[in-house]
């Protein structure tokens, strides 16, 4: 093992960067608090007047008192659907917490947001929840309280492969895999949505509030002329004692939650993956110092080793090929006791052996080759992979092309795509172009993917993209015989850049589920440890094979 990192001088530059990051975190937490109000205080009060708890109140009572609830996709639908008044957290809360000592994934409809109706992004969020449950073999608890599909957008949620119906398909798949699913019907459960709790292994229903039917009383009357009230049509006693659709009748939310805890407490232990863990040790350097290392401008260079030194146990690593392919750091280490393989973009400018300077954050042929080999080694040794992503792309130009950069990049992408050990990705800064793919972006099935508040995800940086788009615009105007002044050119450039930058930030990405959560950089160790703990619940059954890749 080799020590990594050095004492950081707390000078003016450090303090400015620290203040900048703290301000981003303050904004993050303020926005999170606002989102957690769901449809607002009045909507919460209406829920309470019905004798019902809100989604987050139900979750807080359901999990163990000493357990933390790791909420995921909190910012789903952030600043989306303004024409419909928005959909905070997409009207659904999901995350992982311990219930009776067992780690469970909880999905709860937030009835304070459009009566828990499903927007297109709500379906995508629920599918992501099920994907996490399947990959990590985590039991799922559904707290159902939803009016069904949001009808004005039904064409964007109903018929396609990754739409609403896929959720019920996943219910069936999880059941066949032996992943427990319990559903508590704590409000309406209508139409296609009725399949979700009933395709779970067991269903509880709250008397007077919970109801299940394919068509409510209004639709029944319109369709066949029958006059009937919803409670008589599909209330708790009808569905439990007459139809036998549900399994347990509960008096209220509190009794339902207690019964869920009792049922979950009797789950047996499942086989785990056997990832190595020793006694956790703190880094030698304060994790809080990450805030003073990260730059204000994500294009500014910094030494990634200093970030790693404040994440890994004892600030020690076994660095693989330390003198080769230096724009990517590959190393074995421990994080909170877990053995991990780290693949990190080095953001400092590097001097190669032949004296050439290599740009930090860019993937060169040698660094891609090194990373590919390291990923293969981790798969052979059953070591989870941690990707610390701050990449501006692969090297371009004649020298890179003649040296086979595309081939070397393809090797790395192939190794990432075919990896069978869990992959956990943290977007520290930039995530541009094919670098996003090679460093295990969302398309490459990371078990969990997180981002710092300053992260940017785009096909290229805003400055480069705006210059390209401006050139195209000028050529279009020129063909039309129009000239553009220097002042208008600058105004247009700024307009394009601002528009582009607004669509590459962390909140835009989180709203569309390109990442699972925006996290405080100081909690990186905690989130990595939590993620590996969850991944350890799923034994590796596939063999690692890179196909036709040439090493």
PDB file of N, CA and C in Angstrom, residues 20 22 25 48 67 98 171 205 235 261 279 299 304 326 377 407 436 475 490 531 547:
ATOM      1  N   UNK A  20     -17.554  28.601  -2.238  1.00  0.00           N
ATOM      2  CA  UNK A  20     -18.329  28.369  -3.459  1.00  0.00           C
ATOM      3  C   UNK A  20     -19.075  27.039  -3.375  1.00  0.00           C
ATOM      4  N   UNK A  22     -19.764  25.297  -0.617  1.00  0.00           N
ATOM      5  CA  UNK A  22     -20.738  25.339   0.478  1.00  0.00           C
ATOM      6  C   UNK A  22     -22.024  26.040   0.036  1.00  0.00           C
ATOM      7  N   UNK A  25     -24.041  23.653  -1.921  1.00  0.00           N
ATOM      8  CA  UNK A  25     -24.672  22.665  -1.033  1.00  0.00           C
ATOM      9  C   UNK A  25     -25.860  23.279  -0.310  1.00  0.00           C
ATOM     10  N   UNK A  48     -53.828  15.110   5.928  1.00  0.00           N
ATOM     11  CA  UNK A  48     -53.981  14.851   7.365  1.00  0.00           C
ATOM     12  C   UNK A  48     -55.446  14.883   7.793  1.00  0.00           C
ATOM     13  N   UNK A  67     -32.242   3.842  11.455  1.00  0.00           N
ATOM     14  CA  UNK A  67     -31.890   3.663  10.038  1.00  0.00           C
ATOM     15  C   UNK A  67     -31.991   4.993   9.304  1.00  0.00           C
ATOM     16  N   UNK A  98     -33.663   0.539   6.276  1.00  0.00           N
ATOM     17  CA  UNK A  98     -33.796  -0.743   6.968  1.00  0.00           C
ATOM     18  C   UNK A  98     -35.154  -0.827   7.667  1.00  0.00           C
ATOM     19  N   UNK A 171     -42.876  -6.556 -11.966  1.00  0.00           N
ATOM     20  CA  UNK A 171     -43.439  -7.245 -10.796  1.00  0.00           C
ATOM     21  C   UNK A 171     -43.332  -8.756 -10.964  1.00  0.00           C
ATOM     22  N   UNK A 205     -54.515  -3.618   2.803  1.00  0.00           N
ATOM     23  CA  UNK A 205     -55.372  -2.503   2.374  1.00  0.00           C
ATOM     24  C   UNK A 205     -55.972  -1.812   3.595  1.00  0.00           C
ATOM     25  N   UNK A 235     -63.683  -1.592  -2.236  1.00  0.00           N
ATOM     26  CA  UNK A 235     -63.126  -1.202  -0.942  1.00  0.00           C
ATOM     27  C   UNK A 235     -62.442  -2.365  -0.242  1.00  0.00           C
ATOM     28  N   UNK A 261     -44.014  -4.021   9.067  1.00  0.00           N
ATOM     29  CA  UNK A 261     -42.769  -4.259   9.797  1.00  0.00           C
ATOM     30  C   UNK A 261     -42.724  -5.683  10.349  1.00  0.00           C
ATOM     31  N   UNK A 279     -12.145  -3.977   8.760  1.00  0.00           N
ATOM     32  CA  UNK A 279     -12.510  -2.920   9.698  1.00  0.00           C
ATOM     33  C   UNK A 279     -12.325  -1.550   9.034  1.00  0.00           C
ATOM     34  N   UNK A 299     -13.671  23.530 -15.570  1.00  0.00           N
ATOM     35  CA  UNK A 299     -12.598  23.330 -16.547  1.00  0.00           C
ATOM     36  C   UNK A 299     -11.208  23.616 -15.956  1.00  0.00           C
ATOM     37  N   UNK A 304      -6.522  15.141  -8.852  1.00  0.00           N
ATOM     38  CA  UNK A 304      -7.551  14.186  -8.421  1.00  0.00           C
ATOM     39  C   UNK A 304      -7.074  13.329  -7.247  1.00  0.00           C
ATOM     40  N   UNK A 326      -1.137   8.291 -17.544  1.00  0.00           N
ATOM     41  CA  UNK A 326      -1.319   9.042 -16.305  1.00  0.00           C
ATOM     42  C   UNK A 326      -2.576   9.902 -16.238  1.00  0.00           C
ATOM     43  N   UNK A 377      -9.035  -6.866 -14.523  1.00  0.00           N
ATOM     44  CA  UNK A 377      -8.463  -7.416 -13.291  1.00  0.00           C
ATOM     45  C   UNK A 377      -9.480  -7.412 -12.160  1.00  0.00           C
ATOM     46  N   UNK A 407      -9.777   2.911 -31.439  1.00  0.00           N
ATOM     47  CA  UNK A 407      -9.648   1.497 -31.071  1.00  0.00           C
ATOM     48  C   UNK A 407      -9.428   1.348 -29.567  1.00  0.00           C
ATOM     49  N   UNK A 436     -18.118  10.158 -21.077  1.00  0.00           N
ATOM     50  CA  UNK A 436     -19.231   9.737 -20.228  1.00  0.00           C
ATOM     51  C   UNK A 436     -19.444   8.230 -20.333  1.00  0.00           C
ATOM     52  N   UNK A 475     -23.332  30.564 -40.979  1.00  0.00           N
ATOM     53  CA  UNK A 475     -23.350  30.011 -42.337  1.00  0.00           C
ATOM     54  C   UNK A 475     -24.769  29.985 -42.893  1.00  0.00           C
ATOM     55  N   UNK A 490     -21.689  38.307 -30.702  1.00  0.00           N
ATOM     56  CA  UNK A 490     -21.384  38.049 -29.290  1.00  0.00           C
ATOM     57  C   UNK A 490     -22.646  37.782 -28.479  1.00  0.00           C
ATOM     58  N   UNK A 531     -23.775   1.975  -1.245  1.00  0.00           N
ATOM     59  CA  UNK A 531     -24.025   1.357  -2.553  1.00  0.00           C
ATOM     60  C   UNK A 531     -23.419  -0.047  -2.638  1.00  0.00           C
ATOM     61  N   UNK A 547     -15.809 -10.451 -25.311  1.00  0.00           N
ATOM     62  CA  UNK A 547     -16.132 -10.695 -26.717  1.00  0.00           C
ATOM     63  C   UNK A 547     -14.923 -10.575 -27.622  1.00  0.00           C
TER      64      UNK A 547
END
